[in-house]
Amino acid sequence: MKVPTKLVRCEWPPNPGVSIGDARFNALLQSIKTNGIQDPLTINLSWFVIDGVHRLSAARILEITHVEVRVWTGTEFVQ
């Protein structure tokens, strides 16, 4: 399901050394700019990112307004 990027919550920076200016993050930005986000983010029922913080950050930087997500309840994924 697609949700607005402004509704998804996360902590930033997620990992030291992986941010704007870092070669890996810059490569991710370029990949998303060229190909879009290929894997959905995983969020919990509170709209908090479990997996995909870097993709969400890149989407916000690139002004992508909606991202594909999977919702994890703690025991299963829901649509």
Tab-separated table of N, CA, C and O in Angstrom:
chain	number	residue	atom	x	y	z
A	1	MET	N	0.847	-1.165	0.000
A	1	MET	CA	0.000	0.000	0.000
A	1	MET	C	0.895	1.231	0.000
A	1	MET	O	1.957	1.225	0.594
A	2	LYS	N	0.458	2.278	-0.682
A	2	LYS	CA	1.220	3.523	-0.721
A	2	LYS	C	0.700	4.463	0.360
A	2	LYS	O	-0.505	4.597	0.540
A	3	VAL	N	1.652	5.087	1.065
A	3	VAL	CA	1.286	6.035	2.111
A	3	VAL	C	2.111	7.312	1.938
A	3	VAL	O	3.201	7.282	1.363
A	4	PRO	N	1.619	8.435	2.451
A	4	PRO	CA	2.375	9.678	2.366
A	4	PRO	C	3.663	9.599	3.202
A	4	PRO	O	3.637	9.114	4.336
A	5	THR	N	4.754	10.074	2.643
A	5	THR	CA	6.030	10.040	3.364
A	5	THR	C	5.966	10.859	4.645
A	5	THR	O	6.635	10.527	5.614
A	6	LYS	N	5.146	11.889	4.668
A	6	LYS	CA	5.083	12.736	5.861
A	6	LYS	C	4.423	12.042	7.052
A	6	LYS	O	4.590	12.477	8.187
A	7	LEU	N	3.694	10.951	6.826
A	7	LEU	CA	3.048	10.236	7.923
A	7	LEU	C	3.945	9.180	8.558
A	7	LEU	O	3.706	8.769	9.694
A	8	VAL	N	4.975	8.740	7.833
A	8	VAL	CA	5.844	7.668	8.326
A	8	VAL	C	6.876	8.272	9.272
A	8	VAL	O	7.492	9.287	8.985
A	9	ARG	N	7.052	7.615	10.426
A	9	ARG	CA	7.962	8.131	11.452
A	9	ARG	C	9.245	7.306	11.490
A	9	ARG	O	9.235	6.108	11.219
A	10	CYS	N	10.347	7.998	11.842
A	10	CYS	CA	11.629	7.295	11.955
A	10	CYS	C	12.597	8.108	12.790
A	10	CYS	O	12.364	9.268	13.080
A	11	GLU	N	13.682	7.474	13.175
A	11	GLU	CA	14.775	8.153	13.848
A	11	GLU	C	15.830	8.472	12.819
A	11	GLU	O	16.082	7.689	11.915
A	12	TRP	N	16.442	9.627	12.932
A	12	TRP	CA	17.521	9.991	12.021
A	12	TRP	C	18.637	10.610	12.833
A	12	TRP	O	18.359	11.419	13.701
A	13	PRO	N	19.905	10.305	12.637
A	13	PRO	CA	20.379	9.335	11.649
A	13	PRO	C	20.273	7.927	12.190
A	13	PRO	O	20.491	7.701	13.369
A	14	PRO	N	19.924	6.964	11.339
A	14	PRO	CA	19.755	5.593	11.798
A	14	PRO	C	21.069	4.909	12.126
A	14	PRO	O	21.137	4.117	13.041
A	15	ASN	N	22.117	5.215	11.365
A	15	ASN	CA	23.421	4.588	11.565
A	15	ASN	C	24.496	5.656	11.413
A	15	ASN	O	24.464	6.420	10.459
A	16	PRO	N	25.450	5.723	12.331
A	16	PRO	CA	26.516	6.702	12.185
A	16	PRO	C	27.247	6.526	10.853
A	16	PRO	O	27.510	5.414	10.421
A	17	GLY	N	27.540	7.633	10.181
A	17	GLY	CA	28.322	7.584	8.954
A	17	GLY	C	27.520	7.287	7.697
A	17	GLY	O	28.080	7.244	6.620
A	18	VAL	N	26.217	7.065	7.833
A	18	VAL	CA	25.409	6.803	6.646
A	18	VAL	C	24.392	7.943	6.532
A	18	VAL	O	23.306	7.885	7.099
A	19	SER	N	24.800	9.004	5.852
A	19	SER	CA	23.941	10.167	5.680
A	19	SER	C	24.362	10.910	4.424
A	19	SER	O	25.259	10.475	3.697
A	20	ILE	N	23.737	12.035	4.158
A	20	ILE	CA	24.071	12.824	2.979
A	20	ILE	C	25.570	13.101	2.972
A	20	ILE	O	26.149	13.488	3.981
A	21	GLY	N	26.193	12.890	1.829
A	21	GLY	CA	27.635	13.063	1.706
A	21	GLY	C	28.392	11.749	1.779
A	21	GLY	O	29.502	11.643	1.276
A	22	ASP	N	27.801	10.743	2.414
A	22	ASP	CA	28.416	9.418	2.470
A	22	ASP	C	28.246	8.757	1.108
A	22	ASP	O	27.180	8.843	0.484
A	23	ALA	N	29.273	8.112	0.613
A	23	ALA	CA	29.247	7.505	-0.724
A	23	ALA	C	28.098	6.506	-0.882
A	23	ALA	O	27.424	6.490	-1.917
A	24	ARG	N	27.839	5.695	0.140
A	24	ARG	CA	26.762	4.699	0.035
A	24	ARG	C	25.389	5.360	-0.024
A	24	ARG	O	24.526	4.953	-0.785
A	25	PHE	N	25.214	6.403	0.779
A	25	PHE	CA	23.922	7.091	0.772
A	25	PHE	C	23.731	7.847	-0.541
A	25	PHE	O	22.641	7.853	-1.110
A	26	ASN	N	24.790	8.463	-1.037
A	26	ASN	CA	24.700	9.153	-2.323
A	26	ASN	C	24.356	8.175	-3.449
A	26	ASN	O	23.597	8.507	-4.356
A	27	ALA	N	24.911	6.964	-3.384
A	27	ALA	CA	24.592	5.939	-4.384
A	27	ALA	C	23.118	5.544	-4.280
A	27	ALA	O	22.447	5.337	-5.292
A	28	LEU	N	22.609	5.441	-3.057
A	28	LEU	CA	21.193	5.128	-2.856
A	28	LEU	C	20.324	6.238	-3.441
A	28	LEU	O	19.342	5.966	-4.135
A	29	LEU	N	20.678	7.497	-3.178
A	29	LEU	CA	19.932	8.616	-3.744
A	29	LEU	C	19.875	8.528	-5.263
A	29	LEU	O	18.810	8.690	-5.868
A	30	GLN	N	21.019	8.260	-5.872
A	30	GLN	CA	21.071	8.177	-7.332
A	30	GLN	C	20.243	7.008	-7.847
A	30	GLN	O	19.523	7.129	-8.830
A	31	SER	N	20.310	5.885	-7.174
A	31	SER	CA	19.538	4.714	-7.581
A	31	SER	C	18.040	4.991	-7.504
A	31	SER	O	17.290	4.652	-8.421
A	32	ILE	N	17.609	5.610	-6.419
A	32	ILE	CA	16.185	5.911	-6.269
A	32	ILE	C	15.749	6.963	-7.283
A	32	ILE	O	14.659	6.887	-7.843
A	33	LYS	N	16.613	7.927	-7.543
A	33	LYS	CA	16.291	8.951	-8.544
A	33	LYS	C	16.099	8.307	-9.915
A	33	LYS	O	15.203	8.668	-10.666
A	34	THR	N	16.928	7.307	-10.224
A	34	THR	CA	16.883	6.644	-11.530
A	34	THR	C	15.793	5.587	-11.608
A	34	THR	O	15.053	5.515	-12.601
A	35	ASN	N	15.675	4.747	-10.585
A	35	ASN	CA	14.811	3.565	-10.638
A	35	ASN	C	13.605	3.593	-9.720
A	35	ASN	O	12.793	2.669	-9.748
A	36	GLY	N	13.524	4.572	-8.857
A	36	GLY	CA	12.474	4.578	-7.840
A	36	GLY	C	12.839	3.650	-6.695
A	36	GLY	O	13.878	2.991	-6.709
A	37	ILE	N	11.993	3.583	-5.700
A	37	ILE	CA	12.222	2.681	-4.564
A	37	ILE	C	11.739	1.300	-4.970
A	37	ILE	O	10.563	1.108	-5.274
A	38	GLN	N	12.662	0.347	-4.988
A	38	GLN	CA	12.360	-0.995	-5.482
A	38	GLN	C	11.737	-1.909	-4.432
A	38	GLN	O	10.949	-2.779	-4.764
A	39	ASP	N	12.105	-1.728	-3.159
A	39	ASP	CA	11.582	-2.574	-2.085
A	39	ASP	C	10.727	-1.722	-1.151
A	39	ASP	O	11.158	-0.639	-0.735
A	40	PRO	N	9.538	-2.190	-0.784
A	40	PRO	CA	8.708	-1.403	0.125
A	40	PRO	C	9.358	-1.278	1.497
A	40	PRO	O	10.130	-2.134	1.925
A	41	LEU	N	9.049	-0.193	2.182
A	41	LEU	CA	9.477	-0.019	3.559
A	41	LEU	C	8.631	-0.930	4.435
A	41	LEU	O	7.494	-1.257	4.069
A	42	THR	N	9.156	-1.332	5.572
A	42	THR	CA	8.369	-2.090	6.541
A	42	THR	C	8.106	-1.170	7.721
A	42	THR	O	9.041	-0.593	8.279
A	43	ILE	N	6.829	-1.008	8.064
A	43	ILE	CA	6.453	-0.173	9.198
A	43	ILE	C	5.625	-0.990	10.178
A	43	ILE	O	5.085	-2.035	9.829
A	44	ASN	N	5.533	-0.476	11.416
A	44	ASN	CA	4.667	-1.147	12.388
A	44	ASN	C	3.324	-0.419	12.451
A	44	ASN	O	3.083	0.530	11.698
A	45	LEU	N	2.456	-0.844	13.329
A	45	LEU	CA	1.112	-0.265	13.416
A	45	LEU	C	1.114	1.182	13.892
A	45	LEU	O	0.120	1.883	13.751
A	46	SER	N	2.238	1.647	14.427
A	46	SER	CA	2.368	3.041	14.861
A	46	SER	C	3.006	3.909	13.783
A	46	SER	O	3.398	5.031	14.055
A	47	TRP	N	3.134	3.371	12.576
A	47	TRP	CA	3.714	4.083	11.426
A	47	TRP	C	5.208	4.340	11.614
A	47	TRP	O	5.766	5.257	11.019
A	48	PHE	N	5.879	3.549	12.437
A	48	PHE	CA	7.306	3.706	12.673
A	48	PHE	C	8.063	2.730	11.783
A	48	PHE	O	7.700	1.566	11.689
A	49	VAL	N	9.131	3.203	11.142
A	49	VAL	CA	9.898	2.369	10.215
A	49	VAL	C	10.648	1.278	10.969
A	49	VAL	O	11.392	1.560	11.910
A	50	ILE	N	10.453	0.042	10.536
A	50	ILE	CA	11.216	-1.092	11.039
A	50	ILE	C	12.391	-1.356	10.102
A	50	ILE	O	13.495	-1.635	10.536
A	51	ASP	N	12.128	-1.256	8.804
A	51	ASP	CA	13.161	-1.456	7.787
A	51	ASP	C	12.919	-0.471	6.651
A	51	ASP	O	11.818	-0.418	6.099
A	52	GLY	N	13.945	0.334	6.337
A	52	GLY	CA	13.829	1.260	5.211
A	52	GLY	C	14.043	2.720	5.562
A	52	GLY	O	13.633	3.598	4.814
A	53	VAL	N	14.681	2.992	6.689
A	53	VAL	CA	14.903	4.383	7.101
A	53	VAL	C	15.696	5.156	6.051
A	53	VAL	O	15.368	6.301	5.743
A	54	HIS	N	16.705	4.526	5.471
A	54	HIS	CA	17.504	5.216	4.451
A	54	HIS	C	16.672	5.496	3.203
A	54	HIS	O	16.766	6.573	2.613
A	55	ARG	N	15.841	4.525	2.806
A	55	ARG	CA	14.969	4.735	1.643
A	55	ARG	C	13.965	5.855	1.908
A	55	ARG	O	13.703	6.682	1.042
A	56	LEU	N	13.426	5.910	3.112
A	56	LEU	CA	12.498	6.978	3.465
A	56	LEU	C	13.202	8.328	3.440
A	56	LEU	O	12.682	9.301	2.893
A	57	SER	N	14.386	8.404	4.020
A	57	SER	CA	15.138	9.658	4.018
A	57	SER	C	15.428	10.111	2.593
A	57	SER	O	15.257	11.280	2.247
A	58	ALA	N	15.852	9.179	1.750
A	58	ALA	CA	16.140	9.506	0.350
A	58	ALA	C	14.868	9.978	-0.351
A	58	ALA	O	14.903	10.948	-1.109
A	59	ALA	N	13.746	9.326	-0.083
A	59	ALA	CA	12.480	9.731	-0.699
A	59	ALA	C	12.132	11.161	-0.306
A	59	ALA	O	11.701	11.962	-1.145
A	60	ARG	N	12.327	11.492	0.949
A	60	ARG	CA	12.020	12.853	1.407
A	60	ARG	C	12.953	13.867	0.762
A	60	ARG	O	12.508	14.934	0.342
A	61	ILE	N	14.222	13.543	0.667
A	61	ILE	CA	15.187	14.442	0.023
A	61	ILE	C	14.821	14.650	-1.438
A	61	ILE	O	14.918	15.766	-1.960
A	62	LEU	N	14.387	13.580	-2.099
A	62	LEU	CA	14.027	13.652	-3.514
A	62	LEU	C	12.590	14.139	-3.731
A	62	LEU	O	12.097	14.153	-4.844
A	63	GLU	N	11.927	14.512	-2.639
A	63	GLU	CA	10.564	15.033	-2.661
A	63	GLU	C	9.545	14.052	-3.246
A	63	GLU	O	8.600	14.434	-3.930
A	64	ILE	N	9.762	12.767	-2.939
A	64	ILE	CA	8.787	11.729	-3.281
A	64	ILE	C	7.711	11.792	-2.208
A	64	ILE	O	8.006	11.705	-1.019
A	65	THR	N	6.472	11.972	-2.603
A	65	THR	CA	5.408	12.222	-1.631
A	65	THR	C	4.765	10.967	-1.050
A	65	THR	O	4.189	11.025	0.031
A	66	HIS	N	4.847	9.830	-1.763
A	66	HIS	CA	4.236	8.584	-1.289
A	66	HIS	C	5.214	7.426	-1.501
A	66	HIS	O	5.929	7.400	-2.506
A	67	VAL	N	5.241	6.517	-0.552
A	67	VAL	CA	6.103	5.338	-0.650
A	67	VAL	C	5.277	4.081	-0.402
A	67	VAL	O	4.270	4.105	0.310
A	68	GLU	N	5.728	3.007	-1.000
A	68	GLU	CA	5.096	1.701	-0.802
A	68	GLU	C	5.576	1.147	0.540
A	68	GLU	O	6.759	1.209	0.864
A	69	VAL	N	4.631	0.612	1.343
A	69	VAL	CA	4.986	0.036	2.642
A	69	VAL	C	4.320	-1.316	2.832
A	69	VAL	O	3.319	-1.635	2.190
A	70	ARG	N	4.926	-2.095	3.730
A	70	ARG	CA	4.317	-3.316	4.265
A	70	ARG	C	4.149	-3.064	5.756
A	70	ARG	O	5.028	-2.481	6.383
A	71	VAL	N	3.051	-3.487	6.322
A	71	VAL	CA	2.788	-3.262	7.744
A	71	VAL	C	2.994	-4.564	8.509
A	71	VAL	O	2.390	-5.585	8.187
A	72	TRP	N	3.855	-4.511	9.516
A	72	TRP	CA	4.148	-5.656	10.377
A	72	TRP	C	3.436	-5.469	11.706
A	72	TRP	O	3.633	-4.462	12.394
A	73	THR	N	2.604	-6.431	12.079
A	73	THR	CA	1.836	-6.336	13.325
A	73	THR	C	2.619	-6.840	14.533
A	73	THR	O	2.197	-6.649	15.659
A	74	GLY	N	3.707	-7.487	14.286
A	74	GLY	CA	4.447	-8.153	15.345
A	74	GLY	C	4.388	-9.654	15.189
A	74	GLY	O	5.239	-10.385	15.717
A	75	THR	N	3.387	-10.118	14.437
A	75	THR	CA	3.268	-11.547	14.171
A	75	THR	C	3.063	-11.842	12.689
A	75	THR	O	3.289	-12.961	12.248
A	76	GLU	N	2.576	-10.832	11.939
A	76	GLU	CA	2.321	-11.054	10.513
A	76	GLU	C	2.284	-9.733	9.759
A	76	GLU	O	2.150	-8.666	10.342
A	77	PHE	N	2.410	-9.824	8.426
A	77	PHE	CA	2.245	-8.662	7.576
A	77	PHE	C	0.772	-8.545	7.221
A	77	PHE	O	0.095	-9.535	6.995
A	78	VAL	N	0.260	-7.305	7.185
A	78	VAL	CA	-1.130	-7.064	6.799
A	78	VAL	C	-1.167	-6.143	5.590
A	78	VAL	O	-0.245	-5.370	5.355
A	79	GLN	N	-2.226	-6.243	4.851
A	79	GLN	CA	-2.403	-5.381	3.666
A	79	GLN	C	-3.063	-4.089	4.049
A	79	GLN	O	-3.922	-3.977	4.811
